Coordinates of C-alpha atoms in Angstrom, one line a residue:
M1 CA 2.7 -2.3 33.1
K2 CA -0.4 -0.2 32.7
K3 CA 1.7 2.9 33.6
I4 CA 4.3 2.0 30.8
Q5 CA 1.4 1.6 28.4
L6 CA -0.2 4.8 29.4
L7 CA 3.3 6.5 29.0
G8 CA 3.6 5.0 25.6
L9 CA 0.2 5.9 24.3
G10 CA 0.9 9.6 25.6
L11 CA 4.2 9.8 23.8
F12 CA 2.4 8.4 20.5
I13 CA -0.3 10.9 20.6
L14 CA 2.3 13.6 21.3
G15 CA 4.6 12.4 18.2
L16 CA 1.2 12.4 16.1
L17 CA 0.2 15.7 17.2
V18 CA 3.6 17.1 16.4
F19 CA 3.7 15.3 13.0
S20 CA 0.2 16.7 12.1
T21 CA 1.1 20.5 13.2
L22 CA 4.5 20.6 11.2
P23 CA 2.9 21.2 7.8
F24 CA 1.5 24.5 9.1
I25 CA 4.6 26.2 10.7
G26 CA 7.1 28.4 9.0
D27 CA 7.3 31.0 6.2
Y28 CA 7.5 31.0 2.5
R29 CA 9.5 33.2 0.2
L30 CA 10.0 32.7 -3.7
E31 CA 12.7 34.1 -5.6
A32 CA 13.9 33.6 -9.3
D33 CA 16.7 31.2 -8.5
I34 CA 14.2 28.9 -6.6
V35 CA 12.2 28.8 -9.6
S36 CA 15.1 28.2 -12.1
A37 CA 16.3 25.3 -9.9
S38 CA 12.8 23.6 -9.5
V39 CA 11.7 23.6 -13.2
K40 CA 12.8 22.0 -16.3
T41 CA 15.0 24.0 -18.6
E42 CA 12.4 24.4 -21.4
H43 CA 9.8 25.9 -18.9
E44 CA 12.4 28.1 -17.1
E45 CA 11.7 31.3 -19.0
A46 CA 7.9 30.9 -18.7
M47 CA 7.8 30.0 -15.2
L48 CA 10.3 33.1 -14.2
R49 CA 8.0 35.4 -16.0
T50 CA 4.7 34.2 -14.7
L51 CA 5.8 33.9 -11.0
R52 CA 7.3 37.3 -10.8
P53 CA 4.4 38.9 -8.8
M54 CA 5.4 36.4 -5.8
Y55 CA 9.2 37.4 -5.8
G56 CA 10.2 38.8 -2.4
E57 CA 6.9 38.5 -0.7
V58 CA 7.0 36.8 2.7
Y59 CA 3.9 34.2 3.2
N60 CA 3.2 33.0 6.9
S61 CA 0.9 30.3 5.4
N62 CA 1.5 27.6 2.9
F63 CA -2.3 27.8 2.0
R64 CA -1.7 31.4 1.0
F65 CA 1.5 30.7 -0.9
I66 CA 0.0 27.7 -2.7
A67 CA -3.1 29.6 -3.6
D68 CA -1.1 32.3 -5.1
F69 CA 1.1 29.9 -7.1
N70 CA -1.8 28.0 -8.4
T71 CA -3.9 31.1 -9.5
L72 CA -0.8 32.5 -11.5
F73 CA 0.0 29.2 -13.0
E74 CA -3.5 28.6 -14.2
E75 CA -3.9 31.9 -15.5
Y76 CA -0.8 31.3 -17.7
N77 CA -2.0 28.0 -19.0
E78 CA -5.5 29.0 -19.4
D79 CA -4.4 32.0 -21.6
L80 CA -2.4 29.6 -23.8
K81 CA -5.3 27.5 -24.2
R82 CA -7.7 30.3 -25.2
R83 CA -5.3 31.1 -28.1
D84 CA -4.9 27.4 -28.8
A85 CA -1.3 27.5 -28.2
W86 CA -1.5 23.7 -26.8
D87 CA 2.4 23.3 -27.4
D88 CA 3.2 25.9 -24.9
V89 CA 1.0 24.7 -22.2
I90 CA 2.8 23.4 -19.0
W91 CA 1.5 20.1 -17.9
D92 CA 4.0 19.4 -15.3
D93 CA 3.1 19.9 -11.7
Y94 CA 5.5 22.1 -10.1
A95 CA 3.6 23.0 -7.1
F96 CA 5.6 20.6 -4.7
S97 CA 9.1 21.4 -5.8
I98 CA 8.5 25.1 -5.8
T99 CA 7.0 25.3 -2.4
K100 CA 9.6 23.1 -1.1
G101 CA 12.4 25.3 -2.4
A102 CA 10.5 28.5 -0.9
T103 CA 10.1 26.9 2.6
Q104 CA 11.6 28.9 5.4
T105 CA 11.2 27.0 8.7
G106 CA 13.3 25.8 11.5
V107 CA 12.8 22.1 10.4
I108 CA 15.6 22.9 7.5
S109 CA 18.3 23.7 10.2
R110 CA 17.1 20.9 12.7
P111 CA 15.5 18.3 10.6
L112 CA 16.5 15.2 12.9
L113 CA 15.3 17.1 15.9
F114 CA 11.8 17.4 14.4
F115 CA 12.0 13.8 13.1
S116 CA 12.8 12.5 16.6
I117 CA 9.8 14.5 18.3
S118 CA 7.4 13.4 15.9
I119 CA 7.8 10.0 14.0
G120 CA 10.4 9.1 16.6
L121 CA 8.3 9.8 19.6
A122 CA 5.2 7.9 17.6
V123 CA 7.5 4.8 17.1
L124 CA 8.9 4.9 20.5
G125 CA 5.3 5.3 22.0
G126 CA 4.0 2.6 20.0
L127 CA 6.5 0.2 21.2
L128 CA 6.3 0.9 25.0
Y129 CA 2.6 0.3 24.5
I130 CA 3.0 -2.8 22.7
F131 CA 5.7 -4.7 24.6
P132 CA 3.8 -5.2 27.8
L133 CA 0.9 -6.7 25.8
Y134 CA -0.4 -10.2 26.9
K135 CA 2.8 -10.4 29.3
G136 CA 2.3 -13.1 31.9
E137 CA -0.6 -14.6 30.0
P138 CA -0.6 -18.1 28.6
E139 CA 0.1 -18.6 24.8
G140 CA -2.9 -18.5 22.6
I141 CA -4.9 -15.9 20.5
K142 CA -6.5 -13.2 22.8
N143 CA -9.6 -11.2 21.3
D144 CA -11.1 -10.5 24.4
G145 CA -13.5 -7.4 24.4
I146 CA -12.8 -6.7 20.8
Y147 CA -16.4 -5.9 19.8
F148 CA -16.7 -3.3 22.6
S149 CA -13.6 -1.5 21.7
S150 CA -14.2 2.0 20.0
M151 CA -11.1 1.5 18.0
K152 CA -11.8 -2.0 16.6
S153 CA -15.5 -2.1 16.0
R154 CA -16.3 1.0 13.9
G155 CA -16.6 3.0 17.1
L156 CA -15.7 6.8 17.2
L157 CA -12.0 6.4 17.7
G158 CA -11.9 4.0 14.6
I159 CA -13.9 6.5 12.5
I160 CA -11.6 9.3 13.5
T161 CA -8.6 7.1 12.8
G162 CA -10.0 6.0 9.2
T163 CA -10.8 9.9 8.5
Y164 CA -7.0 10.7 9.4
L165 CA -5.7 7.9 7.1
I166 CA -7.9 9.0 4.4
L167 CA -7.0 12.7 4.5
F168 CA -3.2 11.8 4.7
Y169 CA -3.5 9.6 1.5
V170 CA -5.5 12.3 -0.2
I171 CA -2.9 14.9 0.6
L172 CA 0.0 12.6 -0.1
Y173 CA -1.1 11.5 -3.7
W174 CA -2.7 14.8 -5.0
F175 CA -1.4 17.8 -2.7
P176 CA 2.0 16.9 -1.5
E177 CA 3.0 20.9 -1.6
Y178 CA 1.0 20.8 1.8
M179 CA 3.4 18.4 3.2
T180 CA 7.0 20.1 2.4
N181 CA 7.8 20.5 6.1
L182 CA 7.4 16.6 6.7
V183 CA 9.5 16.0 3.6
I184 CA 12.3 18.2 4.4
M185 CA 12.5 16.6 8.0
V186 CA 13.4 13.1 6.4
D187 CA 15.9 14.8 3.7
P188 CA 19.1 13.7 5.9
L189 CA 17.8 10.0 5.8
S190 CA 17.2 10.1 2.3
K191 CA 20.5 11.7 1.5
A192 CA 22.2 9.0 3.6
L193 CA 20.5 6.1 1.5
S194 CA 20.3 7.5 -2.1
G195 CA 22.3 10.6 -1.9
A196 CA 19.3 12.7 -3.1
E197 CA 16.8 15.0 -1.4
A198 CA 13.6 13.2 0.0
S199 CA 10.3 13.4 -2.0
Q200 CA 6.9 12.7 -0.5
W201 CA 7.3 9.2 -1.6
F202 CA 10.4 8.7 0.4
L203 CA 8.5 10.1 3.1
Y204 CA 5.6 7.5 2.6
G205 CA 7.9 4.6 2.3
L206 CA 9.7 5.4 5.6
I207 CA 6.4 5.7 7.5
Y208 CA 5.1 2.6 5.6
T209 CA 8.0 0.6 6.6
L210 CA 8.1 1.7 10.3
A211 CA 4.4 0.9 10.5
I212 CA 4.9 -2.7 9.5
L213 CA 8.1 -3.1 11.8
V214 CA 6.4 -1.6 14.9
M215 CA 3.1 -3.6 14.5
G216 CA 5.0 -6.6 13.6
V217 CA 6.3 -6.4 17.1
R218 CA 2.6 -6.5 18.1
M219 CA 2.0 -9.5 16.1
F220 CA 4.8 -11.3 17.9
R221 CA 3.2 -10.5 21.2
K222 CA -0.4 -11.4 20.2
Y223 CA 0.4 -14.6 18.3
K224 CA 3.3 -15.9 20.6
G225 CA 3.6 -19.6 20.5
N226 CA 2.4 -19.8 16.9
A227 CA 5.6 -20.6 14.7
Y228 CA 3.6 -20.0 11.5
Q229 CA 2.4 -16.5 12.4
T230 CA 5.8 -15.6 13.8
I231 CA 7.9 -16.5 10.7
R232 CA 5.2 -15.0 8.6
T233 CA 5.3 -11.7 10.2
V234 CA 9.2 -11.9 10.1
S235 CA 9.1 -12.7 6.5
V236 CA 6.9 -9.5 5.8
M237 CA 9.1 -7.2 7.9
F238 CA 12.1 -8.3 6.0
F239 CA 10.7 -8.1 2.5
Q240 CA 9.2 -4.5 3.3
L241 CA 12.5 -3.1 5.0
A242 CA 15.2 -4.7 2.5
F243 CA 13.4 -5.1 -0.9
A244 CA 10.7 -2.3 -0.8
F245 CA 12.6 0.4 1.1
L246 CA 16.5 0.0 1.3
I247 CA 17.6 -1.7 -1.9
P248 CA 15.5 0.7 -4.3
E249 CA 17.0 3.8 -2.5
I250 CA 20.7 2.2 -2.7
L251 CA 20.0 1.7 -6.5
I252 CA 19.5 5.3 -6.6
L253 CA 22.9 6.0 -5.0
L254 CA 24.3 3.8 -7.5
N255 CA 22.6 5.7 -10.3
K256 CA 20.3 3.0 -11.3
P257 CA 16.7 3.0 -11.7
W258 CA 14.5 2.6 -8.5
H259 CA 13.3 -0.8 -8.5
D260 CA 11.3 -3.1 -6.0
F261 CA 12.5 -6.9 -6.9
K262 CA 9.5 -8.4 -5.1
N263 CA 6.9 -6.2 -6.9
I264 CA 5.3 -8.1 -9.7
W265 CA 2.8 -7.0 -12.6
P266 CA 0.0 -6.3 -12.6
L267 CA 0.5 -5.0 -9.1
D268 CA 3.3 -3.0 -10.4
Y269 CA 1.3 -1.5 -13.1
S270 CA 3.9 0.7 -14.6
F271 CA 6.4 -2.0 -15.3
F272 CA 5.9 -2.0 -19.0
Y273 CA 5.6 1.7 -19.2
D274 CA 8.0 3.1 -21.9
Y275 CA 10.1 5.2 -19.3
R276 CA 10.4 2.1 -17.0
I277 CA 11.5 -0.3 -19.8
E278 CA 13.9 2.5 -21.5
G279 CA 15.4 3.2 -17.9
M280 CA 16.1 -0.5 -17.3
I281 CA 17.5 -1.1 -20.8
S282 CA 19.8 1.7 -20.7
S283 CA 21.2 0.7 -17.1
G284 CA 23.5 -2.0 -18.4
A285 CA 23.5 -5.6 -17.1
L286 CA 21.6 -4.7 -13.6
G287 CA 19.0 -3.0 -15.8
M288 CA 18.5 -6.0 -18.1
F289 CA 18.3 -8.4 -15.1
M290 CA 15.5 -6.2 -13.6
L291 CA 13.5 -6.5 -16.9
V292 CA 14.2 -10.4 -17.3
W293 CA 13.7 -11.0 -13.5
G294 CA 10.2 -9.2 -13.6
I295 CA 9.1 -10.9 -16.7
I296 CA 10.2 -14.4 -15.1
L297 CA 8.1 -13.7 -12.1
I298 CA 5.1 -13.0 -14.2
V299 CA 5.5 -15.9 -16.6
L300 CA 7.0 -18.7 -14.2
G301 CA 7.2 -17.3 -10.6
V302 CA 3.6 -16.6 -10.1
P303 CA 2.2 -20.0 -11.5
L304 CA 4.8 -22.3 -10.1
L305 CA 5.1 -21.0 -6.7
T306 CA 1.3 -20.7 -6.6
Y307 CA 0.9 -24.2 -7.7
F308 CA 3.0 -25.5 -4.8
Y309 CA 2.2 -23.1 -1.8
G310 CA -1.0 -21.2 -3.0
K311 CA -1.3 -17.4 -3.3
R312 CA 0.0 -17.1 0.5
W313 CA 3.6 -17.3 -0.7
Y314 CA 3.2 -13.8 -1.9
C315 CA -0.1 -12.1 -0.5
S316 CA 0.9 -13.2 3.2
W317 CA 4.6 -13.5 3.0
V318 CA 6.1 -11.1 0.6
C319 CA 3.9 -8.5 -0.5
G320 CA 4.0 -4.8 1.1
C321 CA 0.3 -4.2 0.7
G322 CA -0.4 -7.6 2.6
G323 CA 2.4 -6.9 5.0
L324 CA 0.7 -3.6 6.0
A325 CA -2.6 -5.3 6.3
E326 CA -1.4 -8.2 8.4
T327 CA 0.3 -5.9 10.9
L328 CA -1.1 -2.5 11.0
G329 CA -4.5 -3.9 9.8
D330 CA -4.6 -6.9 12.1
P331 CA -6.8 -5.1 14.8
Y332 CA -9.6 -4.8 12.0
R333 CA -9.5 -8.0 10.3
Q334 CA -13.1 -8.9 12.0
L335 CA -14.7 -6.1 10.2
S336 CA -14.4 -7.8 6.9
D337 CA -18.0 -8.3 5.3
K338 CA -18.8 -12.0 5.3
S339 CA -21.9 -11.8 3.3
L340 CA -22.8 -13.3 -0.1
K341 CA -23.5 -10.1 -1.6
A342 CA -19.9 -8.9 -0.7
W343 CA -18.5 -11.9 -2.2
K344 CA -20.4 -11.2 -5.5
I345 CA -19.1 -7.7 -5.7
E346 CA -15.7 -9.0 -4.8
R347 CA -15.6 -11.4 -7.8
Y348 CA -16.7 -8.8 -10.4
M349 CA -14.4 -5.9 -9.1
V350 CA -11.1 -7.7 -8.7
H351 CA -11.3 -9.5 -12.0
G352 CA -12.5 -6.4 -13.6
V353 CA -9.5 -4.6 -12.4
L354 CA -7.3 -7.3 -13.8
V355 CA -8.8 -7.2 -17.1
F356 CA -8.3 -3.4 -17.1
A357 CA -4.7 -3.8 -16.3
V358 CA -4.1 -6.5 -18.9
L359 CA -5.7 -4.5 -21.7
M360 CA -4.0 -1.3 -20.7
T361 CA -0.6 -3.1 -20.7
A362 CA -1.2 -4.7 -24.0
V363 CA -2.2 -1.2 -25.6
T364 CA 1.0 0.3 -24.0
L365 CA 3.3 -2.4 -25.4
V366 CA 1.7 -2.5 -28.9
N367 CA 2.1 1.4 -28.9
Y368 CA 5.7 1.2 -27.7
F369 CA 6.8 -1.2 -30.3
M370 CA 5.0 0.7 -33.0
E371 CA 7.1 3.9 -31.9
F372 CA 3.9 5.4 -30.6
G373 CA 2.2 5.1 -34.1
L374 CA -0.9 3.3 -32.7
L375 CA -2.3 5.8 -30.2
G376 CA 0.6 8.4 -29.9
Q377 CA 0.9 9.8 -26.4
A378 CA -2.8 8.9 -25.8
T379 CA -1.6 6.1 -23.8
D380 CA -0.6 8.7 -21.0
Q381 CA -4.3 9.4 -20.4
L382 CA -5.0 5.7 -20.2
H383 CA -2.1 5.6 -17.7
S384 CA -3.4 8.5 -15.8
I385 CA -6.9 7.1 -15.5
Y386 CA -5.6 3.8 -14.1
G387 CA -3.0 5.5 -11.9
F388 CA -5.5 7.7 -10.2
A389 CA -8.6 5.1 -10.3
I390 CA -6.6 2.1 -9.1
G391 CA -3.3 3.0 -8.3
S392 CA -3.9 5.9 -6.0
A393 CA -7.7 6.2 -4.9
F394 CA -8.2 2.4 -4.7
A395 CA -4.8 1.1 -3.4
G396 CA -4.1 4.0 -1.2
V397 CA -7.1 5.9 0.0
I398 CA -9.6 3.2 0.2
G399 CA -7.1 0.3 0.7
T400 CA -5.8 1.6 3.8
G401 CA -7.9 4.5 5.0
F402 CA -10.8 1.9 5.2
Y403 CA -9.0 -0.3 7.6
P404 CA -11.0 0.7 10.5
L405 CA -14.4 0.8 8.5
M406 CA -14.4 -2.2 6.3
G407 CA -11.5 -4.5 7.5
N408 CA -7.8 -4.8 6.4
R409 CA -8.0 -6.3 3.1
V410 CA -10.2 -4.0 1.2
W411 CA -7.6 -3.4 -1.6
C412 CA -6.7 -7.2 -1.7
R413 CA -10.2 -8.5 -1.6
F414 CA -11.8 -5.8 -4.3
G415 CA -9.0 -4.2 -6.3
C416 CA -5.7 -5.9 -6.4
P417 CA -5.0 -7.4 -9.9
L418 CA -2.2 -9.4 -9.0
A419 CA -4.4 -11.1 -6.2
A420 CA -6.9 -11.9 -9.0
Y421 CA -4.3 -13.5 -11.1
L422 CA -2.9 -15.5 -8.1
G423 CA -6.4 -16.5 -7.0
I424 CA -7.3 -17.9 -10.5
V425 CA -4.2 -20.1 -10.2
Q426 CA -4.8 -21.0 -6.6
R427 CA -8.4 -22.1 -7.4
F428 CA -8.1 -24.3 -10.5
K429 CA -4.3 -25.4 -10.4
S430 CA -2.8 -25.7 -6.9
R431 CA -1.8 -28.1 -4.2
F432 CA -2.7 -25.6 -1.4
R433 CA -5.9 -26.1 0.6
I434 CA -7.3 -25.6 4.1
T435 CA -8.6 -28.9 5.2
T436 CA -11.5 -29.1 7.6
N437 CA -12.2 -31.8 10.3
G438 CA -16.1 -31.3 10.4
G439 CA -16.6 -34.1 13.1
Q440 CA -14.8 -31.8 15.5
C441 CA -16.4 -28.3 14.6
I442 CA -18.4 -26.9 17.3
S443 CA -19.7 -23.9 15.0
C444 CA -18.1 -21.2 17.5
G445 CA -17.6 -18.9 14.3
N446 CA -14.2 -17.8 15.5
C447 CA -12.8 -18.9 11.9
S448 CA -15.4 -16.8 10.0
T449 CA -15.1 -13.9 12.4
Y450 CA -11.5 -13.3 12.0
C451 CA -11.1 -14.1 8.1
E452 CA -9.7 -10.9 6.7
M453 CA -10.8 -12.0 3.1
G454 CA -14.5 -12.4 4.1
I455 CA -14.9 -16.2 3.7
D456 CA -17.4 -17.8 6.0
V457 CA -15.0 -20.5 6.9
R458 CA -17.4 -22.0 9.3
W459 CA -19.5 -23.0 6.5
Y460 CA -17.0 -25.2 5.0
A461 CA -15.7 -26.5 8.3
Q462 CA -19.4 -27.7 9.2
R463 CA -19.7 -29.5 6.0
G464 CA -15.9 -31.0 6.3
Q465 CA -15.1 -29.5 3.0
N466 CA -11.8 -28.1 2.1
I467 CA -11.3 -24.4 1.4
V468 CA -9.9 -23.8 -1.8
R469 CA -11.3 -20.4 -2.4
A470 CA -9.5 -18.0 -5.0
S471 CA -9.6 -15.2 -2.4
C472 CA -7.8 -17.1 0.5
V473 CA -4.5 -15.7 1.3
G474 CA -3.5 -18.4 3.6
C475 CA -2.9 -16.1 6.6
G476 CA -3.7 -19.1 8.8
V477 CA -5.5 -17.0 11.5
C478 CA -8.6 -19.2 11.0
S479 CA -6.6 -22.1 12.0
A480 CA -5.0 -20.2 15.1
V481 CA -8.0 -19.0 16.5
C482 CA -9.9 -22.5 16.2
P483 CA -10.3 -24.0 19.6
R484 CA -10.6 -27.6 18.5
G485 CA -7.9 -27.8 15.6
V486 CA -10.6 -28.2 13.2
L487 CA -8.6 -26.3 10.3
K488 CA -5.2 -27.1 8.7
L489 CA -3.2 -25.4 6.0
E490 CA -1.9 -28.1 3.7
N491 CA 0.3 -28.6 0.5
A492 CA -0.5 -32.0 -0.7
G493 CA -1.4 -33.7 -4.1
E494 CA -4.2 -32.2 -6.3
A495 CA -6.1 -35.7 -6.0
G496 CA -9.2 -34.9 -3.5
R497 CA -8.2 -31.3 -3.1
I498 CA -11.7 -30.2 -4.2
N499 CA -14.3 -32.3 -2.1
D500 CA -18.0 -31.8 -2.1
M501 CA -19.9 -33.2 0.9
P502 CA -23.3 -31.5 1.3
I503 CA -24.2 -33.1 4.4
I504 CA -21.9 -34.9 6.7
I505 CA -22.2 -36.3 10.2
G506 CA -18.6 -36.8 11.6
N507 CA -15.5 -36.4 9.5
K508 CA -15.7 -40.3 8.2
S509 CA -19.2 -40.9 8.8
I510 CA -22.6 -40.9 6.7
S511 CA -22.5 -38.4 3.8
V512 CA -25.1 -37.4 1.4
K513 CA -23.9 -36.2 -2.0
S514 CA -26.2 -34.6 -4.4

């Protein structure tokens, strides 16, 4: 079995190396027809004139090509700004589309081959490494040696992994023109699903989905025998594959707006943006269903389902962010900060983001219904600030890149506005709680160690106090790792849900209340 795992590890590293090298191979040559096909009609004449010095020149590096493009493009815009010709300034970013059009590489003629020896090898290697895990061992959660692992305890491998993820997200969000070969590689898959060429977001969605599916298999191996963890993992794999990846692409094939039916405002912060609303309204009955369904989820779905099942129905069973955290991020759950200081920061940050999202949405809607008479196009600046700071930097770069550094739920704990909304409902009006049998607790600390949300579960267990924290996502791992069966996830009546027992000796013995 060790040989199979070593083979899998080798294939994974080889696939990752090919994937990381692909962006730097090939030549780049720009011609006028590429520019015409890559820009909007109103910008065509200006862009054709501006980029003329690059025509016909062969670049053997995307760094040189992109640098020349940026120089010419910025000089054009800066000249207009100096002359106060602001109406003629081109605000659109054409770096990715033009770089992709100018790419000349073997990936274009054999995209599936390069896909197979990069992402394909990484997936195969990952599965070969995962399948033998815990083979022949009895059921039960195994975390042997986790704090001696360089990958799982902020060691060198963990730091390298986190750095790689952060760089990947930074390039994906703000410099996708450097990833054109990778996007070209998945063009056939995109065309098969949606009929359109791939973008960096299709590439990202594909990798994201594969990561959840492959690491979901690891969850099956690690948590074998635990029905709750198995069903929960199947759920997040299904919702990511079907609702977040396949269905939105098929909608594009049917000439409908891209839409993830499980995504809910304010996590889907652009839901009430004017282009989204107009796109749904103009798409007939299906578009109107998207709009009405989204509003129903916000107004009725969230409070009702959270009342009956707690926020776990979404955060641990449906959400794509939660799905990645529970699968790819599972090896790092023990790194979540359990300190009181972290909890205080968490409360202010996550609710601050929620307030920001609500105010931004309110201003957006008022401005939209006033036909942009309130702020004009200034709302775009507000959207840009939120999209950069929260949607990209926090949710992407920090939220995933910091898995090996701060645990797998950094985004969910400190930044997700939907988690804050769900948490408020769960804390004050829900049937969900984690009950504790204080008389059986031996204070081993497993529950607190592996709580990905930074809750000191042991503190509650020692007091026999129900856990009703707003941040709890009901993943159930605290219960799974408890050697004495002290913890149990329950949905019961609200009566007695919040119990305060400052001192307790045995579960039904002497208690002193203050």
